[in-house]
mmCIF file of C-alpha atoms in Angstrom:
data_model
loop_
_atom_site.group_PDB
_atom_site.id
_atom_site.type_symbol
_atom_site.label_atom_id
_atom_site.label_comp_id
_atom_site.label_asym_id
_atom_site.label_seq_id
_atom_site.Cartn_x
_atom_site.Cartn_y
_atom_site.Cartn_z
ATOM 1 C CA UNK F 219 25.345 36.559 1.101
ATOM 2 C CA UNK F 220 21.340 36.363 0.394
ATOM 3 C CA UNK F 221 19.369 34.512 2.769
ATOM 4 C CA UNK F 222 16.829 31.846 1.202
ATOM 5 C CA UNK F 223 13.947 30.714 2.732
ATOM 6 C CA UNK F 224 13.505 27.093 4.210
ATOM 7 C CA UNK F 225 12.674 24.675 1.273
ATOM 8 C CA UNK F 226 14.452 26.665 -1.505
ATOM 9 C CA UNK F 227 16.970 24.118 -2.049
ATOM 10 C CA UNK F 228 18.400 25.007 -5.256
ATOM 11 C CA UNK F 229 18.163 29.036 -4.274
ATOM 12 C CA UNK F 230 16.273 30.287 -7.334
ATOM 13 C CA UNK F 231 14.041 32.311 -5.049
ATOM 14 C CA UNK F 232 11.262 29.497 -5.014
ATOM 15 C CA UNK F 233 9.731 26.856 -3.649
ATOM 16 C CA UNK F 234 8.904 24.510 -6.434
ATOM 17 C CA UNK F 235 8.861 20.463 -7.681
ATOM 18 C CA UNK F 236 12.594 21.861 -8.757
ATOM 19 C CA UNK F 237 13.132 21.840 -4.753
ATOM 20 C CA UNK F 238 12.008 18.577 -4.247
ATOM 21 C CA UNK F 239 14.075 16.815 -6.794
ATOM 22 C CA UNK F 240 17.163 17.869 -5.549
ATOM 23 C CA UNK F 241 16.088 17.362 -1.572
ATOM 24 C CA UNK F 242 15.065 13.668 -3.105
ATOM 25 C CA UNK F 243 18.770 13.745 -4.242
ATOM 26 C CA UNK F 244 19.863 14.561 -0.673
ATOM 27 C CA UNK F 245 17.517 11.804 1.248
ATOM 28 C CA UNK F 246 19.035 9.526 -1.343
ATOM 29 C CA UNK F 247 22.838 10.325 -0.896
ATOM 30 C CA UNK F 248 22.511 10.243 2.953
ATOM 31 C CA UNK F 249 23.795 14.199 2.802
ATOM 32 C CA UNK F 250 23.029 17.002 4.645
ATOM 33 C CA UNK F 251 21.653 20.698 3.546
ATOM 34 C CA UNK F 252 19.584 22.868 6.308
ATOM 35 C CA UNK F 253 17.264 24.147 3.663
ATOM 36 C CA UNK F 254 15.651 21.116 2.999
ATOM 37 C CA UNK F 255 15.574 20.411 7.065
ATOM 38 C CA UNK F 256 11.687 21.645 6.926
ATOM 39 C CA UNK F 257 11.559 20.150 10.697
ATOM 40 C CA UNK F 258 14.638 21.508 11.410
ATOM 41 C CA UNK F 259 16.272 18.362 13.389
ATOM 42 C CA UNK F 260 19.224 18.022 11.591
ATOM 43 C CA UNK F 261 18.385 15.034 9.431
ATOM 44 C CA UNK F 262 16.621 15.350 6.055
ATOM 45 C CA UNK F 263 14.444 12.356 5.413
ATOM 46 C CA UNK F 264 10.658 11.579 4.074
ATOM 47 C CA UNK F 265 9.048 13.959 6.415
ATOM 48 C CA UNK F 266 11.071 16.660 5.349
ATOM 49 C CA UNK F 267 10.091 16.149 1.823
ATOM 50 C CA UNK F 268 6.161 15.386 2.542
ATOM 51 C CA UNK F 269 6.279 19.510 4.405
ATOM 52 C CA UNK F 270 7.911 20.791 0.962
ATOM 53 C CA UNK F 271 4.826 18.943 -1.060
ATOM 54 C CA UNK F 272 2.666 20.477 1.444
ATOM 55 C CA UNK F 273 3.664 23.488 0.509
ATOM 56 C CA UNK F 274 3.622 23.056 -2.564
ATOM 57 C CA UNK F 275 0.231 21.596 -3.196
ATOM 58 C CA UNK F 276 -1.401 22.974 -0.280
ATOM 59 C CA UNK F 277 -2.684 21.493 3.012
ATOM 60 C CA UNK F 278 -4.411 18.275 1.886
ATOM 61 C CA UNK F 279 -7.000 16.787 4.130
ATOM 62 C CA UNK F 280 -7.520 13.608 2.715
ATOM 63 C CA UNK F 281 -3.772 12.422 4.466
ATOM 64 C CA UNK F 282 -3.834 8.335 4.699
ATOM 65 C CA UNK F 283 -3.753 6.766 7.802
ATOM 66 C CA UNK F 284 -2.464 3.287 6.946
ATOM 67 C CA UNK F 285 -1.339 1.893 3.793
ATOM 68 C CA UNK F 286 -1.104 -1.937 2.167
ATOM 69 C CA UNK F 287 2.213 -2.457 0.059
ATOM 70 C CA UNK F 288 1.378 -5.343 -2.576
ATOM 71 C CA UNK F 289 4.268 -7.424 -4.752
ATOM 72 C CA UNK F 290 2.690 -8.903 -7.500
ATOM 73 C CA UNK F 291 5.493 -10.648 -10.110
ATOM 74 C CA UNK F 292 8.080 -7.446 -10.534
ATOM 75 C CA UNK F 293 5.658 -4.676 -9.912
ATOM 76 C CA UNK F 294 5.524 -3.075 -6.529
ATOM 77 C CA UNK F 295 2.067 -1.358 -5.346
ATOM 78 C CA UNK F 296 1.453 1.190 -2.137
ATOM 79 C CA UNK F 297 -2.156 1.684 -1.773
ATOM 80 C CA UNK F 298 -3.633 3.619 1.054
ATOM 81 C CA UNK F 299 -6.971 4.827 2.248
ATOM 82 C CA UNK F 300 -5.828 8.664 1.416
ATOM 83 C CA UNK F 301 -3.154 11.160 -0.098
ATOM 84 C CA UNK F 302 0.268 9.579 0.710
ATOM 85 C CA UNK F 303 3.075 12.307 -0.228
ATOM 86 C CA UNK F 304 6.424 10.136 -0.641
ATOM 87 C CA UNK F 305 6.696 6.237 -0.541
ATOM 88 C CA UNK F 306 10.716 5.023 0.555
ATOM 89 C CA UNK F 307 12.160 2.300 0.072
ATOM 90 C CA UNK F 308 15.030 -0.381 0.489
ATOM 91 C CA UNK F 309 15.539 -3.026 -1.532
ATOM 92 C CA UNK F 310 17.602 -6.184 -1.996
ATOM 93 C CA UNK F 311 18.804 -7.741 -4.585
ATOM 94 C CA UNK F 312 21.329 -9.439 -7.093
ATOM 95 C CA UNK F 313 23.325 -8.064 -9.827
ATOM 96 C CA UNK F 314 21.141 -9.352 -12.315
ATOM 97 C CA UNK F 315 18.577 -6.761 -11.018
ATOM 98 C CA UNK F 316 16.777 -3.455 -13.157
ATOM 99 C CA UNK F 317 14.581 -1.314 -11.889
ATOM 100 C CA UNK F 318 11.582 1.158 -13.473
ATOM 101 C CA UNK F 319 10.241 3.581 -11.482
ATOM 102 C CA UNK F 320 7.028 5.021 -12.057
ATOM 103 C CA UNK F 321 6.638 7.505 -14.654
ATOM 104 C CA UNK F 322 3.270 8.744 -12.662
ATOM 105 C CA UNK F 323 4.969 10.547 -9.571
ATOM 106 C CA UNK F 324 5.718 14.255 -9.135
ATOM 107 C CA UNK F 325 9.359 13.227 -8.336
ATOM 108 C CA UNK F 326 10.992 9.575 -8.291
ATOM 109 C CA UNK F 327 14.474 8.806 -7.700
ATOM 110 C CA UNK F 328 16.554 5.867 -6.807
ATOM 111 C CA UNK F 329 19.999 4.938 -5.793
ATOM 112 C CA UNK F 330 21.858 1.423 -6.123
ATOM 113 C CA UNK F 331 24.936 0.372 -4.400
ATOM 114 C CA UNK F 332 25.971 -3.391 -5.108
ATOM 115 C CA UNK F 333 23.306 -5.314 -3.995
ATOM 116 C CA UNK F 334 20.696 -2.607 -2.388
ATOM 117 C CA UNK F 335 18.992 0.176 -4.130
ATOM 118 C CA UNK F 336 16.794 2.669 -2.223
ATOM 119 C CA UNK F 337 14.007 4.592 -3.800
ATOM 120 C CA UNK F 338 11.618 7.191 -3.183
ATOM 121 C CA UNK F 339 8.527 8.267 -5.176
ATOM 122 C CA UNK F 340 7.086 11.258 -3.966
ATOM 123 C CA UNK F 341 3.304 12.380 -4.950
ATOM 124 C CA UNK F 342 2.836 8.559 -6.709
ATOM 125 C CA UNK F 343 -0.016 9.310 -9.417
ATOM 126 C CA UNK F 344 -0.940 5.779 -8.600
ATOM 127 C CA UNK F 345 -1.079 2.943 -6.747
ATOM 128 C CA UNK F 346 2.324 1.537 -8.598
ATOM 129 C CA UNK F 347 6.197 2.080 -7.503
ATOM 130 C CA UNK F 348 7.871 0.232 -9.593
ATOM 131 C CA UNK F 349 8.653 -2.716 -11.700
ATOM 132 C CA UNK F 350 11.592 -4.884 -11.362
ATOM 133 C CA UNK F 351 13.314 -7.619 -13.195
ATOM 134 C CA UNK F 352 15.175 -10.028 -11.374
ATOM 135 C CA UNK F 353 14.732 -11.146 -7.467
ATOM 136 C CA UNK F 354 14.470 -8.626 -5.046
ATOM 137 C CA UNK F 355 13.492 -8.244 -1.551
ATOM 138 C CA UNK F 356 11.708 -5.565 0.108
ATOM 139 C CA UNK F 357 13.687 -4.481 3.168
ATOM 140 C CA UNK F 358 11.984 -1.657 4.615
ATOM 141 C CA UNK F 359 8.866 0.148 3.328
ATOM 142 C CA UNK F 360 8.038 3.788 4.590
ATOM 143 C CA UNK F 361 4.764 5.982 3.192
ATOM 144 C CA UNK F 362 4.803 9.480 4.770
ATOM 145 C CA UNK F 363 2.267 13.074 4.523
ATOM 146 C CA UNK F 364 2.057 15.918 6.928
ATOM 147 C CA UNK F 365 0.625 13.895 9.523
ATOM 148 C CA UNK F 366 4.176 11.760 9.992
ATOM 149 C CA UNK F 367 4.598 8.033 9.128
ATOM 150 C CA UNK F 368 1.830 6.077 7.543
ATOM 151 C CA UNK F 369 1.996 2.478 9.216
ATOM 152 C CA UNK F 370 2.162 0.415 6.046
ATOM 153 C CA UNK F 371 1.476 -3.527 6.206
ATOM 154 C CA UNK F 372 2.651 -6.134 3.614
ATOM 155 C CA UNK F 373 -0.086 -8.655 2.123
ATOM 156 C CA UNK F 374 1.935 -12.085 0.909
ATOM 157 C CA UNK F 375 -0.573 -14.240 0.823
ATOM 158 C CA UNK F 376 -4.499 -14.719 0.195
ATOM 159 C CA UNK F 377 -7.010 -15.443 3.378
ATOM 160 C CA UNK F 378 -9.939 -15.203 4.414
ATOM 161 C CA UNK F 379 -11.291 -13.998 8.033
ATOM 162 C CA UNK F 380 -13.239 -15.247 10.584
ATOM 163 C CA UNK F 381 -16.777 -14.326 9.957
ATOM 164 C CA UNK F 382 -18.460 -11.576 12.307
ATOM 165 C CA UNK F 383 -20.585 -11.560 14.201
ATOM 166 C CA UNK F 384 -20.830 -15.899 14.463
ATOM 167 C CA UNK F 385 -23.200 -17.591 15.416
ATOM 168 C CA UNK F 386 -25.204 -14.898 13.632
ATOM 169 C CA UNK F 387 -28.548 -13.691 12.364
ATOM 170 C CA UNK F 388 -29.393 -13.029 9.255
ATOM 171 C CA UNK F 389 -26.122 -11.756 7.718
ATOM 172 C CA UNK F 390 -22.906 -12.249 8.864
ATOM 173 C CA UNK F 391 -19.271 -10.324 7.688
ATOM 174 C CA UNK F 392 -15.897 -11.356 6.147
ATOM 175 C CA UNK F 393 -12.884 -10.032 4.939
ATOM 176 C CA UNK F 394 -10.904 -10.736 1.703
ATOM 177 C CA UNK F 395 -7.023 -10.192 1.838
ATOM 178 C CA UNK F 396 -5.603 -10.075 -1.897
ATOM 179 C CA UNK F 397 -2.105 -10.487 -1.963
ATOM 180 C CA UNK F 398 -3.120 -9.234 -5.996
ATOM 181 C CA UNK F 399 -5.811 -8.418 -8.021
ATOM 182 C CA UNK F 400 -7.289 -11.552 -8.986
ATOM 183 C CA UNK F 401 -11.150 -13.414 -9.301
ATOM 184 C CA UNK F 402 -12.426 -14.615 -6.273
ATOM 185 C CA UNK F 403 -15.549 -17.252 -5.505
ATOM 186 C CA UNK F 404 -16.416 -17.202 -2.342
ATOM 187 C CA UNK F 405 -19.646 -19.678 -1.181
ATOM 188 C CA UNK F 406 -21.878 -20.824 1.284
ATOM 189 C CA UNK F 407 -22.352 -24.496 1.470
ATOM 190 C CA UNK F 408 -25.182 -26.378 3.588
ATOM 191 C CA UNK F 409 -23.692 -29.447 5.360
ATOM 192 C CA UNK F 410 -24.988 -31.850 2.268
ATOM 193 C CA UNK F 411 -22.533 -29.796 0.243
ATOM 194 C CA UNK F 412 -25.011 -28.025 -1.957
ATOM 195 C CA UNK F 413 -24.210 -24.317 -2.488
ATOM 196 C CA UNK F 414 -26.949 -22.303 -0.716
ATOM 197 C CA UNK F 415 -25.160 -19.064 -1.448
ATOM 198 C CA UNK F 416 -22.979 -16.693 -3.575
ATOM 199 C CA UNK F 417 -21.391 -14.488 -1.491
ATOM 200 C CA UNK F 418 -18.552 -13.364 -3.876
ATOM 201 C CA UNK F 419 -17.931 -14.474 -7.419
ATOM 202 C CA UNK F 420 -16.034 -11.235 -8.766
ATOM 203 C CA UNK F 421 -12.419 -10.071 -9.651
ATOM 204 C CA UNK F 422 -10.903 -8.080 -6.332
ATOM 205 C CA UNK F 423 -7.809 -5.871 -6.398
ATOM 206 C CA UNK F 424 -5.419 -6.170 -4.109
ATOM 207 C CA UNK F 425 -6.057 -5.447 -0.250
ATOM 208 C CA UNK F 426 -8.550 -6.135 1.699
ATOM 209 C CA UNK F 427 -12.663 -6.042 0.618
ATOM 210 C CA UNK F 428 -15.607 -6.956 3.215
ATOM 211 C CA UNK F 429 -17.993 -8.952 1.775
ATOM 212 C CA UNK F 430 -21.642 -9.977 3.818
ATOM 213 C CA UNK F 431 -23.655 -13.032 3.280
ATOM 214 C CA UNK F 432 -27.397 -12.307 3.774
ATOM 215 C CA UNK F 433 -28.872 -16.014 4.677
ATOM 216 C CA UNK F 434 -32.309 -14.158 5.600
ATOM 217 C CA UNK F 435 -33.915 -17.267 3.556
ATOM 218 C CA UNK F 436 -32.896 -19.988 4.764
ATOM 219 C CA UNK F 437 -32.817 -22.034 7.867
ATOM 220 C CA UNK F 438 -31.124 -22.264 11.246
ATOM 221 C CA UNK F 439 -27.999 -24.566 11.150
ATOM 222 C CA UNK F 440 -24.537 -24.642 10.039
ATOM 223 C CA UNK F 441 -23.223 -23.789 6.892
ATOM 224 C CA UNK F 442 -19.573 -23.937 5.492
ATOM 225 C CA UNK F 443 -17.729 -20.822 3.434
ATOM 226 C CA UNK F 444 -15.709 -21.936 1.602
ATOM 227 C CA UNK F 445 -13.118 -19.354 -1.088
ATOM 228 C CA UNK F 446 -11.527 -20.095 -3.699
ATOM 229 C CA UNK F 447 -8.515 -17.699 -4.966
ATOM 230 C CA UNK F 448 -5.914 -19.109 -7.731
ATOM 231 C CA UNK F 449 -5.656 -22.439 -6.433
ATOM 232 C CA UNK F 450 -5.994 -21.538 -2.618
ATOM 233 C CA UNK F 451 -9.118 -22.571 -0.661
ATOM 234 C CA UNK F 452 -9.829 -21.142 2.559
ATOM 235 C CA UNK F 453 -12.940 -22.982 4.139
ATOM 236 C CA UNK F 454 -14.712 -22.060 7.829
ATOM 237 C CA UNK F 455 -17.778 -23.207 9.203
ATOM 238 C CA UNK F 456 -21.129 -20.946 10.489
ATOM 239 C CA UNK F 457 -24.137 -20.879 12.405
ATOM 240 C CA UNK F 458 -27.052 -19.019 11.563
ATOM 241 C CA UNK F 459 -29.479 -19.293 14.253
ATOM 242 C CA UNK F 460 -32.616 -17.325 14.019
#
């Protein structure tokens, strides 16, 4: 019979988004067909389907190199700091649980077997998964492109970090983890407790934001920061010494 080139799943002659739904079909069903093996190691998974978009789209350049997966209520968020070509995912859950992909991807797909459903969203258009109703658990996470595995991190709660560099002179460095977009007020207090400075006092999306407090104006000593973020408080003490 004809021969068909590596990534022309359904054998129409082309490699097109057609491909990719059905090799998202094959990830999903734990099956097995050599034209979607792009890497050729006998197992079609995420990276096989990230060389297919590649393909597709053309090389990108802007590939992610790490990526921050956010829960916030029912809706499920990937963000990274580039192009991320397919987002899986494992899930658990009880049988009271829906699910609703994003309608923003190039391909999304899921499977559910009693109490575990596994997606993948390939090419998200945004930020956003999925939303679910009902309790659910994220198992495993997985963002892939060309360049192999994104590592992918989980924010659950709000903090704050240690500000760098401290003891310092004149400014001095924090960062902001948002478990979800939400207002922050973040300020610097002298030891009397009256604010001497507003280093934050905006909304913040999820992730995590530097923010620098220039205390060129006042005085050597020690100074408390103290954030506020939907009922948390996160509060550290400073020294500016000039």
């Amino acid at each position: 019979g004809p021969t068909y080139d590596l990534g022309d799943v359904n054998k129409d002659g082309e490699l097109n988004i057609l491909d990719v739904v059905q090799a998202v079909s094959i990830v999903l069903d734990g099956s097995y067909d050599a034209l979607a093996d792009m890497d050729g190691n006998d197992d079609v998974n995420v990276l096989d389907l990230v060389q297919m978009i590649d393909i597709i789209l053309g090389n990108r350049s802007d590939n992610a190199t790490s990526a921050i997966m956010n829960i916030d209520g029912g809706t499920v968020s990937v963000s990274g700091n580039g192009f991320i070509g397919a987002v899986q995912m494992t899930l658990s859950h009880g049988s009271d649980f829906s699910i609703e992909l994003t309608d923003e991807a190039m391909v999304a797909d899921y499977r559910t077997n009693d109490n575990m459903t596994t997606l993948i969203v390939v090419v998200p258009g945004s930020d956003e998964i999925f939303t679910a109703t009902g309790d659910f658990k994220v198992d495993e996470v997985i963002a892939a492109n060309t360049d192999g595995y994104v590592p992918t991190s989980m924010v659950t709660s709000f903090s704050l970090s240690s500000a760098y560099p401290n003891p310092f002179n004149p400014s001095t460095s924090l960062n902001l983890t948002m478990p979800s977009e939400g207002f922050v007020s973040v300020k610097a207090y002298n030891l009397a407790g009256q604010v001497v400075g507003i280093i934050a006092d905006a909304s913040y999306t999820s992730g995590t934001h530097s923010i620098t407090w220039d205390a060129s104006d006042l005085s050597s000593g020690v100074y408390l920061v103290r954030a506020e973020y939907a009922g948390n408080v996160e509060t550290q003490k400073v020294m500016l010494m000039k």
